[in-house]
């Protein structure tokens, strides 16, 4: 097995001088060296062929003993020095101080076909940042991260990737509902991959400690390797760096709103500096379209990270990043302007995105009204987001179809579609019909275009749970079935029509389907 190792993070940035793997505050350093934990009986459950090839590996490699041992942390790759990254963050709006990779261990960085990848094991044991926890991960959260990150990639949403999913062979104690009922679960390890795992919190930690020097070192490093086009670091490049991060963050969240993804824990330590979806914890997919929905039971009281708040939370998090970068930029007005630009662009880009979901290629002054009134309607009676938008492409003014009839499969309570609700829907379809008349695209072309932005298949919460239930019993077929299904989320897959269906009733209030905690 040949990997082209090109370590930069741990060769160019300051390391923690203490080598002992003990929990502590780590100062003036970007990372600490650690060795992954030996596992009892590692077993590979799935490998992503796309990611394998991206790293320059083959399917043969993936079958080797070396592969199993390396990607479960049992063997350290020759000439590498694994490490855990130091970062801080705001959790649910409050500064939490040092967090860091408590259960993620970076193995190495790889260069292949002019692309640079950092590879990281999640659940491979304790680090100086593990605080009160064990550094491990369970099978259920690992299946969820593995399947969802690859699915997001194929949906065209910026995201970290996953190379492999393995059982560690060790048992892990977890209290899923935080109600005092702890139980042992199977331990698992995901190998995840990204150009960088730097987060907003990676930058915040240094100004919080009044360590401007390390902050500058890290920002210069990040610009040099990940925002190279900005050129030599200076006060103005630092501001441009912030603007670039803002633009990428916005782009990512707009994609989330397009596909109905709710991250669930948008703390600043869970926002990538590259604008990639990172840290798949208690995330969820909208079934009934609902701005107030969050899958995260830990957030059920205030719903800070609900679907409809994600763009605003992006702004809140960028504001924290702006504060962190201020000592280098010292231009409050510049930062404020760029935060203002985020808010303005968020509004326009959101409308542009929603226009594509409705198949509108031109702009019309009435579009925002049409979109907002649709959002209100979608929430009057429980309406499946994915089925609604996918079905909508079959509607046309000319085919004399009834609008509601076209999208009828999306309604969870069809009998609620009476009286004023029905009237309102019919009125909306009339406005939509009028609006479509201003478009020049043929029905067929519009349908095709809409089907490239409105996915047919997403990883519904209950689907992941079914794969987890089977995997718990030692049956991994559904993991592979869903992995294959979600590689082509925009395609019609007649053999997989059963996954183009509303959430079954049993999943409505089931733990793991509509209720997820941070316990993982
Ligand atoms: P998260 O909510 O997953 O983003 O995690 C917040 C912080 O807790 C991060 O610093 C994680 O590394 C740490 N953490 C979460 N789970 C564990 C665990 N099982 N062991 C050690 N640290 C953890
Ligand atoms: Mg995290």
Coordinates of C-alpha atoms and ligand atoms in Angstrom, one line a residue:
X1 CA 0.0 0.0 0.0
X2 CA 1.5 3.2 -1.2
X3 CA 0.5 6.6 0.2
X4 CA 2.2 9.8 -0.9
X5 CA 2.6 11.4 2.6
X6 CA 3.1 15.2 2.6
X7 CA 2.7 16.3 6.2
X8 CA 2.4 20.1 6.6
X9 CA 0.2 20.8 9.6
X10 CA 2.5 19.1 12.1
X11 CA 5.7 20.1 10.3
X12 CA 5.0 23.8 9.9
X13 CA 3.0 24.7 13.0
X14 CA 4.0 24.9 16.6
X15 CA 3.6 21.6 18.5
X16 CA 2.7 21.0 22.1
X17 CA 6.0 20.3 23.8
X18 CA 4.5 17.9 26.3
X19 CA 4.3 14.4 24.8
X20 CA 2.4 12.7 27.7
X21 CA -1.2 11.9 26.8
X22 CA -2.8 13.6 29.7
X23 CA -5.8 16.0 29.7
X24 CA -4.6 19.5 30.1
X25 CA -4.7 23.1 28.7
X26 CA -2.4 23.2 25.8
X27 CA -0.8 26.7 25.2
X28 CA 1.0 28.3 22.3
X29 CA 0.6 25.2 20.2
X30 CA -1.8 24.1 17.3
X31 CA -1.7 20.4 18.1
X32 CA -0.4 17.6 20.4
X33 CA 1.2 14.4 19.3
X34 CA -0.8 11.3 20.3
X35 CA -0.9 7.7 19.4
X36 CA -4.2 6.0 18.5
X37 CA -5.5 3.4 20.9
X38 CA -4.9 -0.3 20.2
X39 CA -8.3 -2.0 19.6
X40 CA -9.4 -5.4 20.5
X41 CA -10.7 -6.9 17.3
X42 CA -10.9 -4.4 14.4
X43 CA -13.2 -5.2 11.6
X44 CA -13.8 -3.2 8.4
X45 CA -17.4 -2.7 7.6
X46 CA -17.3 -0.4 4.6
X47 CA -14.9 1.5 2.4
X48 CA -15.7 4.4 0.0
X49 CA -14.3 3.5 -3.4
X50 CA -14.4 7.1 -4.5
X51 CA -12.3 8.3 -1.6
X52 CA -10.0 5.3 -1.9
X53 CA -9.2 6.4 -5.5
X54 CA -8.8 10.0 -4.5
X55 CA -6.1 9.0 -2.1
X56 CA -4.3 6.9 -4.7
X57 CA -5.4 3.6 -3.2
X58 CA -7.0 0.5 -4.8
X59 CA -9.7 -1.9 -3.8
X60 CA -7.0 -4.5 -3.4
X61 CA -5.3 -2.2 -0.9
X62 CA -8.5 -1.9 1.1
X63 CA -8.6 -5.7 1.6
X64 CA -5.1 -5.8 3.1
X65 CA -4.3 -6.3 6.8
X66 CA -2.3 -3.1 6.6
X67 CA -5.3 -1.1 5.6
X68 CA -7.4 -2.5 8.4
X69 CA -4.7 -1.8 11.0
X70 CA -3.8 1.7 9.8
X71 CA -7.4 2.9 9.5
X72 CA -8.4 1.6 12.9
X73 CA -5.3 3.1 14.6
X74 CA -3.5 -0.1 15.3
X75 CA -0.5 0.6 13.1
X76 CA 1.1 4.0 12.7
X77 CA 2.0 4.7 9.1
X78 CA 5.8 4.8 8.7
X79 CA 7.3 8.3 8.7
X80 CA 4.2 9.9 10.2
X81 CA 3.4 11.4 13.6
X82 CA -0.3 11.4 14.5
X83 CA -1.7 14.3 16.4
X84 CA -4.8 15.9 17.9
X85 CA -5.6 19.5 17.0
X86 CA -6.1 22.3 19.6
X87 CA -9.2 24.5 19.3
X88 CA -11.8 26.3 21.3
X89 CA -15.3 27.3 20.5
X90 CA -18.6 28.8 21.4
X91 CA -21.1 26.1 22.3
X92 CA -24.8 27.1 22.1
X93 CA -23.8 30.8 22.3
X94 CA -21.3 30.6 25.2
X95 CA -17.6 30.7 25.1
X96 CA -16.4 27.2 26.2
X97 CA -12.7 27.7 26.2
X98 CA -10.4 24.9 25.0
X99 CA -12.2 22.0 23.3
X100 CA -9.9 20.4 20.7
X101 CA -9.8 16.9 19.1
X102 CA -11.1 14.9 22.1
X103 CA -11.6 11.8 20.0
X104 CA -10.2 12.6 16.6
X105 CA -6.6 11.8 15.7
X106 CA -5.0 13.0 12.5
X107 CA -2.9 10.3 10.9
X108 CA -1.2 12.2 8.1
X109 CA -1.6 14.3 5.1
X110 CA -1.6 12.8 1.6
X111 CA -1.0 14.3 -1.8
X112 CA -2.6 12.7 -4.8
X113 CA -3.4 14.1 -8.3
X114 CA -2.5 17.6 -7.1
X115 CA -5.0 17.4 -4.3
X116 CA -4.0 17.5 -0.7
X117 CA -5.9 15.5 2.0
X118 CA -5.7 15.3 5.8
X119 CA -6.8 11.9 7.1
X120 CA -8.3 11.6 10.5
X121 CA -9.7 8.8 12.7
X122 CA -12.8 9.6 14.7
X123 CA -13.1 7.4 17.8
X124 CA -9.5 6.2 18.1
X125 CA -8.9 7.0 21.7
X126 CA -8.0 9.7 24.3
X127 CA -6.1 12.8 23.6
X128 CA -5.1 15.8 25.8
X129 CA -8.4 17.3 24.7
X130 CA -10.7 14.5 25.8
X131 CA -11.7 16.3 29.0
X132 CA -14.1 14.0 30.9
X133 CA -14.9 11.7 28.0
X134 CA -13.3 8.5 26.6
X135 CA -12.1 9.5 23.1
X136 CA -14.3 6.7 21.6
X137 CA -17.2 6.6 19.2
X138 CA -20.1 4.2 18.9
X139 CA -21.4 2.3 15.9
X140 CA -24.6 4.3 15.5
X141 CA -23.0 7.7 15.3
X142 CA -20.2 6.3 13.1
X143 CA -22.7 4.8 10.6
X144 CA -24.5 8.2 10.5
X145 CA -21.3 10.2 9.9
X146 CA -20.0 7.7 7.3
X147 CA -23.2 7.5 5.2
X148 CA -24.1 11.1 5.5
X149 CA -20.8 12.7 4.6
X150 CA -20.5 10.7 1.4
X151 CA -24.2 11.3 0.6
X152 CA -23.7 15.1 1.0
X153 CA -20.8 15.0 -1.3
X154 CA -22.9 13.3 -4.0
X155 CA -25.6 15.9 -3.4
X156 CA -23.1 18.6 -4.3
X157 CA -22.9 20.0 -0.8
X158 CA -19.4 21.0 0.4
X159 CA -18.4 18.5 3.0
X160 CA -15.7 16.5 4.7
X161 CA -15.5 13.0 3.3
X162 CA -15.3 9.5 4.7
X163 CA -12.9 6.7 3.7
X164 CA -13.8 3.9 5.9
X165 CA -16.1 2.6 8.7
X166 CA -14.8 -0.1 11.1
X167 CA -15.8 -1.7 14.3
X168 CA -13.1 -1.5 17.0
X169 CA -14.1 -4.7 18.7
X170 CA -14.3 -2.8 22.0
X171 CA -17.5 -1.9 23.9
X172 CA -18.2 1.7 24.8
X173 CA -20.5 2.9 27.6
X174 CA -23.1 5.5 26.6
X175 CA -26.1 7.2 28.1
X176 CA -28.1 7.9 24.9
X177 CA -30.9 10.0 26.4
X178 CA -28.8 11.4 29.3
X179 CA -31.4 9.9 31.7
X180 CA -29.1 7.7 33.8
X181 CA -29.6 4.6 31.7
X182 CA -26.1 3.8 30.5
X183 CA -25.5 0.8 28.3
X184 CA -22.6 -0.7 26.4
X185 CA -22.6 -0.3 22.6
X186 CA -20.2 -1.4 19.9
X187 CA -17.3 0.9 19.4
X188 CA -16.5 2.1 15.9
X189 CA -14.0 4.2 14.0
X190 CA -14.6 6.3 10.9
X191 CA -11.7 7.5 8.9
X192 CA -12.6 10.9 7.6
X193 CA -10.9 13.0 5.0
X194 CA -10.7 16.7 4.1
X195 CA -8.2 19.2 2.8
X196 CA -8.1 20.5 6.3
X197 CA -10.0 20.0 9.6
X198 CA -9.4 23.6 10.8
X199 CA -12.5 25.2 12.4
X200 CA -13.5 28.7 13.4
X201 CA -12.6 27.6 16.9
X202 CA -9.0 26.7 15.8
X203 CA -8.5 30.5 15.4
X204 CA -10.6 31.7 18.3
X205 CA -8.5 29.8 20.9
X206 CA -5.4 32.1 20.4
X207 CA -6.9 35.6 20.9
X208 CA -8.9 34.1 23.8
X209 CA -5.4 33.5 25.4
X210 CA -4.0 36.8 24.1
X211 CA -1.6 34.8 22.0
X212 CA -1.5 37.0 18.8
X213 CA 1.7 35.3 17.6
X214 CA 0.3 31.8 17.3
X215 CA -2.8 33.3 15.8
X216 CA -0.8 35.0 13.1
X217 CA 1.3 31.8 12.5
X218 CA -1.9 29.8 12.0
X219 CA -3.7 32.4 9.8
X220 CA -0.5 32.7 7.6
X221 CA -0.4 29.0 7.3
X222 CA -4.0 28.7 6.3
X223 CA -3.7 31.4 3.7
X224 CA -0.6 29.9 2.3
X225 CA -2.0 26.4 1.9
X226 CA -5.8 26.8 1.6
X227 CA -6.4 30.4 0.3
X228 CA -3.2 30.6 -1.8
X229 CA -4.8 32.9 -4.4
X230 CA -5.0 35.6 -1.8
X231 CA -1.2 36.1 -1.9
X232 CA 1.3 37.2 0.7
X233 CA -0.2 37.7 4.1
X234 CA -0.9 41.3 5.1
X235 CA -3.7 43.3 6.9
X236 CA -5.7 43.4 3.7
X237 CA -5.2 39.7 2.8
X238 CA -6.4 38.9 6.3
X239 CA -9.6 40.8 5.7
X240 CA -10.0 39.1 2.3
X241 CA -9.4 35.8 4.1
X242 CA -12.4 36.6 6.4
X243 CA -14.5 37.5 3.3
X244 CA -13.6 34.3 1.6
X245 CA -14.6 32.2 4.7
X246 CA -17.8 34.2 4.9
X247 CA -18.6 33.5 1.3
X248 CA -17.9 29.8 1.6
X249 CA -19.9 29.5 4.8
X250 CA -22.8 31.1 3.2
X251 CA -22.6 28.9 0.1
X252 CA -22.6 25.8 2.3
X253 CA -25.6 26.8 4.4
X254 CA -27.6 27.7 1.3
X255 CA -26.9 24.2 0.1
X256 CA -28.2 22.8 3.4
X257 CA -31.4 24.8 3.0
X258 CA -31.8 23.5 -0.5
X259 CA -31.6 19.8 0.4
X260 CA -33.3 20.1 3.9
X261 CA -30.3 19.3 6.0
X262 CA -30.2 20.5 9.6
X263 CA -26.7 20.3 11.1
X264 CA -27.9 20.3 14.7
X265 CA -24.8 21.6 16.5
X266 CA -23.5 24.7 14.7
X267 CA -21.1 25.6 17.5
X268 CA -18.1 27.5 16.3
X269 CA -15.9 24.4 16.8
X270 CA -18.1 22.6 14.3
X271 CA -17.8 25.1 11.5
X272 CA -15.0 24.4 9.0
X273 CA -12.7 27.3 7.9
X274 CA -13.1 25.9 4.4
X275 CA -16.9 26.1 4.4
X276 CA -17.4 22.3 4.4
X277 CA -20.0 20.5 6.4
X278 CA -18.1 19.0 9.3
X279 CA -18.9 17.0 12.5
X280 CA -21.9 14.9 11.7
X281 CA -23.5 14.5 15.1
X282 CA -27.2 14.9 15.9
X283 CA -28.0 16.2 12.3
X284 CA -31.2 15.4 10.6
X285 CA -33.1 15.8 7.3
X286 CA -36.4 17.6 7.1
X287 CA -39.3 15.3 6.5
X288 CA -42.2 17.7 7.2
X289 CA -41.0 21.1 6.0
X290 CA -40.7 23.1 9.2
X291 CA -38.5 26.1 9.9
X292 CA -38.6 25.3 13.7
X293 CA -37.4 21.8 13.4
X294 CA -34.2 20.5 15.0
X295 CA -33.3 16.9 15.5
X296 CA -31.1 17.7 18.4
X297 CA -32.9 16.9 21.7
X298 CA -30.1 18.7 23.6
X299 CA -31.4 21.9 21.8
X300 CA -35.1 21.2 22.1
X301 CA -35.9 24.0 24.5
X302 CA -34.5 27.0 22.6
X303 CA -34.0 25.4 19.2
X304 CA -31.0 27.6 18.5
X305 CA -29.9 25.5 15.6
X306 CA -33.3 24.9 14.0
X307 CA -33.6 24.6 10.2
X308 CA -34.9 28.2 9.7
X309 CA -32.1 29.7 11.8
X310 CA -29.1 28.2 10.1
X311 CA -28.2 31.2 7.9
X312 CA -28.5 33.6 10.9
X313 CA -26.3 31.3 13.0
X314 CA -23.8 31.3 10.2
X315 CA -23.7 35.1 10.7
X316 CA -23.4 34.8 14.4
X317 CA -20.5 32.4 14.1
X318 CA -18.7 34.6 11.5
X319 CA -19.1 37.5 13.9
X320 CA -17.1 35.4 16.5
X321 CA -14.5 34.6 13.9
X322 CA -14.3 38.3 13.0
X323 CA -13.6 39.1 16.7
X324 CA -10.9 36.4 16.7
X325 CA -9.2 37.8 13.6
X326 CA -9.5 41.4 14.7
X327 CA -6.0 41.6 16.4
X328 CA -4.5 40.9 13.0
X329 CA -6.9 43.0 10.9
X330 CA -7.5 46.0 13.2
X331 CA -10.2 47.3 10.8
X332 CA -13.5 47.1 12.5
X333 CA -15.3 48.9 9.7
X334 CA -13.9 46.4 7.1
X335 CA -15.1 43.5 9.2
X336 CA -18.5 45.0 9.9
X337 CA -19.0 45.7 6.2
X338 CA -18.2 42.2 5.3
X339 CA -20.6 40.8 7.9
X340 CA -23.2 43.1 6.5
X341 CA -22.5 41.8 3.0
X342 CA -23.0 38.3 4.3
X343 CA -26.5 39.2 5.6
X344 CA -27.4 40.9 2.3
X345 CA -26.1 38.1 0.2
X346 CA -27.8 35.5 2.4
X347 CA -31.1 37.0 1.4
X348 CA -30.4 37.2 -2.3
X349 CA -28.7 33.9 -2.6
X350 CA -31.5 32.2 -0.7
X351 CA -34.1 33.6 -3.2
X352 CA -31.9 32.6 -6.1
X353 CA -31.6 29.1 -4.7
X354 CA -35.3 28.7 -4.1
X355 CA -36.0 30.0 -7.6
X356 CA -34.0 27.0 -8.9
X357 CA -36.1 24.7 -6.8
X358 CA -39.2 26.1 -8.4
X359 CA -37.7 25.9 -11.9
X360 CA -37.6 29.6 -12.4
X361 CA -34.6 30.7 -14.5
X362 CA -35.5 34.3 -14.9
X363 CA -36.0 36.9 -12.2
X364 CA -39.3 38.5 -11.4
X365 CA -40.1 41.0 -8.7
X366 CA -42.9 38.8 -7.5
X367 CA -40.6 35.8 -6.8
X368 CA -39.8 36.5 -3.1
X369 CA -43.6 36.7 -2.4
X370 CA -44.2 33.5 -4.3
X371 CA -41.5 31.7 -2.3
X372 CA -42.4 33.0 1.1
X373 CA -46.0 32.2 0.6
X374 CA -45.0 28.6 -0.4
X375 CA -43.0 28.3 2.7
X376 CA -46.0 29.3 4.8
X377 CA -48.2 26.8 3.0
X378 CA -45.7 24.0 3.4
X379 CA -46.0 24.4 7.2
X380 CA -49.8 24.6 7.4
X381 CA -50.1 20.8 7.3
X382 CA -47.2 18.5 7.5
X383 CA -45.6 18.3 4.0
X384 CA -42.6 16.2 3.1
X385 CA -40.0 18.6 1.7
X386 CA -38.1 16.1 -0.5
X387 CA -41.3 14.6 -2.0
X388 CA -42.9 18.0 -2.5
X389 CA -40.1 19.6 -4.5
X390 CA -39.3 16.5 -6.5
X391 CA -43.0 16.0 -7.4
X392 CA -43.4 19.7 -8.3
X393 CA -41.3 19.2 -11.5
X394 CA -44.2 17.2 -12.9
X395 CA -46.5 20.2 -12.7
X396 CA -47.1 22.3 -15.7
X397 CA -49.8 24.8 -16.6
X398 CA -50.3 23.1 -20.0
X399 CA -50.8 19.5 -18.9
X400 CA -54.0 20.6 -17.1
X401 CA -53.0 18.8 -14.0
X402 CA -54.3 19.9 -10.7
X403 CA -51.4 21.3 -8.7
X404 CA -52.3 19.7 -5.4
X405 CA -52.9 16.4 -7.2
X406 CA -49.3 16.6 -8.6
X407 CA -47.8 16.9 -5.2
X408 CA -50.3 14.8 -3.2
X409 CA -47.8 12.2 -2.1
X410 CA -46.0 14.8 0.0
X411 CA -48.8 15.3 2.5
X412 CA -48.7 13.4 5.8
X413 CA -52.3 14.2 6.6
X414 CA -54.1 14.4 3.3
X415 CA -57.5 14.8 5.1
X416 CA -56.3 18.2 6.4
X417 CA -56.2 19.5 2.9
X418 CA -59.7 20.9 3.0
X419 CA -61.4 24.2 3.4
X420 CA -59.1 27.2 3.6
X421 CA -55.9 25.1 3.4
X422 CA -57.1 23.7 0.0
X423 CA -58.1 27.2 -1.2
X424 CA -54.8 28.7 -0.2
X425 CA -52.9 25.9 -2.1
X426 CA -55.1 26.3 -5.2
X427 CA -54.4 30.1 -5.1
X428 CA -50.7 29.4 -4.8
X429 CA -50.7 27.1 -7.8
X430 CA -52.6 29.8 -9.8
X431 CA -49.8 32.3 -9.0
X432 CA -47.2 29.7 -9.8
X433 CA -48.9 29.0 -13.1
X434 CA -48.9 32.7 -14.0
X435 CA -45.3 33.0 -13.0
X436 CA -44.3 30.0 -15.2
X437 CA -45.8 31.7 -18.2
X438 CA -43.0 34.3 -18.0
X439 CA -40.4 31.5 -18.4
X440 CA -39.2 30.4 -21.8
X441 CA -38.0 26.9 -21.0
X442 CA -40.1 24.0 -22.2
X443 CA -41.8 21.8 -19.6
X444 CA -39.4 19.0 -20.3
X445 CA -36.3 21.2 -19.9
X446 CA -37.6 22.8 -16.8
X447 CA -38.4 19.4 -15.3
X448 CA -34.8 18.2 -16.0
X449 CA -33.3 21.3 -14.5
X450 CA -35.5 21.1 -11.4
X451 CA -34.4 17.4 -10.9
X452 CA -30.8 18.5 -10.7
X453 CA -31.4 20.6 -7.6
X454 CA -34.3 18.8 -5.9
X455 CA -32.9 15.4 -4.8
X456 CA -35.1 12.3 -5.1
X457 CA -33.2 10.5 -2.4
X458 CA -31.8 11.8 0.9
X459 CA -30.6 10.0 4.0
X460 CA -33.9 10.2 5.8
X461 CA -33.4 9.9 9.6
X462 CA -35.2 6.5 9.8
X463 CA -33.2 5.1 6.9
X464 CA -30.0 5.6 8.8
X465 CA -31.6 4.1 11.9
X466 CA -32.7 1.0 10.0
X467 CA -29.1 0.6 8.8
X468 CA -27.9 1.0 12.4
X469 CA -30.4 -1.5 13.8
X470 CA -29.2 -4.1 11.2
X471 CA -25.5 -3.3 11.8
X472 CA -26.0 -3.7 15.6
X473 CA -27.1 -7.3 14.8
X474 CA -24.1 -7.8 12.5
X475 CA -25.9 -7.3 9.2
X476 CA -24.1 -4.6 7.1
X477 CA -26.0 -5.0 3.8
X478 CA -28.2 -2.0 4.3
X479 CA -25.2 0.2 4.9
X480 CA -24.0 -0.7 1.4
X481 CA -27.5 -0.4 -0.1
X482 CA -27.9 3.1 1.2
X483 CA -24.3 4.0 0.3
X484 CA -25.0 3.0 -3.4
X485 CA -28.5 4.6 -3.4
X486 CA -27.1 7.9 -2.2
X487 CA -24.4 8.1 -4.8
X488 CA -27.0 9.2 -7.4
X489 CA -29.5 11.2 -5.3
X490 CA -30.8 13.1 -8.3
X491 CA -31.4 10.1 -10.6
X492 CA -34.6 8.2 -11.0
X493 CA -33.8 4.7 -9.5
X494 CA -37.0 2.7 -10.2
X495 CA -35.6 -0.3 -8.2
X496 CA -35.2 2.0 -5.2
X497 CA -38.6 3.7 -5.3
X498 CA -39.4 2.4 -1.8
X499 CA -36.9 5.0 -0.4
X500 CA -38.8 7.8 -2.1
X501 CA -41.5 7.7 0.5
X502 CA -42.7 9.6 3.5
X503 CA -41.3 8.7 6.9
X504 CA -43.2 5.7 8.2
X505 CA -45.4 6.4 11.3
X506 CA -43.3 4.2 13.6
X507 CA -40.3 6.6 13.1
X508 CA -42.2 9.7 14.1
X509 CA -41.1 9.8 17.7
X510 CA -38.4 7.1 17.7
X511 CA -35.0 7.8 19.3
X512 CA -32.5 8.0 16.5
X513 CA -35.1 9.0 13.9
X514 CA -36.6 12.2 15.1
X515 CA -34.8 12.5 18.4
X516 CA -31.0 12.6 18.6
X517 CA -28.7 13.6 21.4
X518 CA -25.1 14.6 21.3
X519 CA -24.2 11.3 22.9
X520 CA -22.1 9.6 20.4
Ligands
LIG1 P1 -19.0 17.8 19.4 O1 -20.2 18.2 20.2 O2 -19.0 16.4 18.9 O3 -18.6 18.8 18.4 O4 -17.8 17.8 20.6 C1 -17.5 18.8 21.4 C2 -16.2 18.6 22.0 O5 -16.3 17.4 22.8 C3 -15.0 18.4 21.1 O6 -13.9 18.9 21.7 C4 -14.9 16.9 21.0 O7 -13.7 16.4 20.7 C5 -15.3 16.5 22.4 N1 -15.8 15.1 22.5 C6 -17.0 14.7 22.1 N2 -17.2 13.4 22.3 C7 -16.1 12.9 22.9 C8 -15.6 11.7 23.4 N3 -16.4 10.6 23.3 N4 -14.4 11.6 24.0 C9 -13.6 12.7 24.1 N5 -14.0 13.9 23.6 C10 -15.2 14.0 23.0
LIG2 MG1 -17.1 18.8 17.1

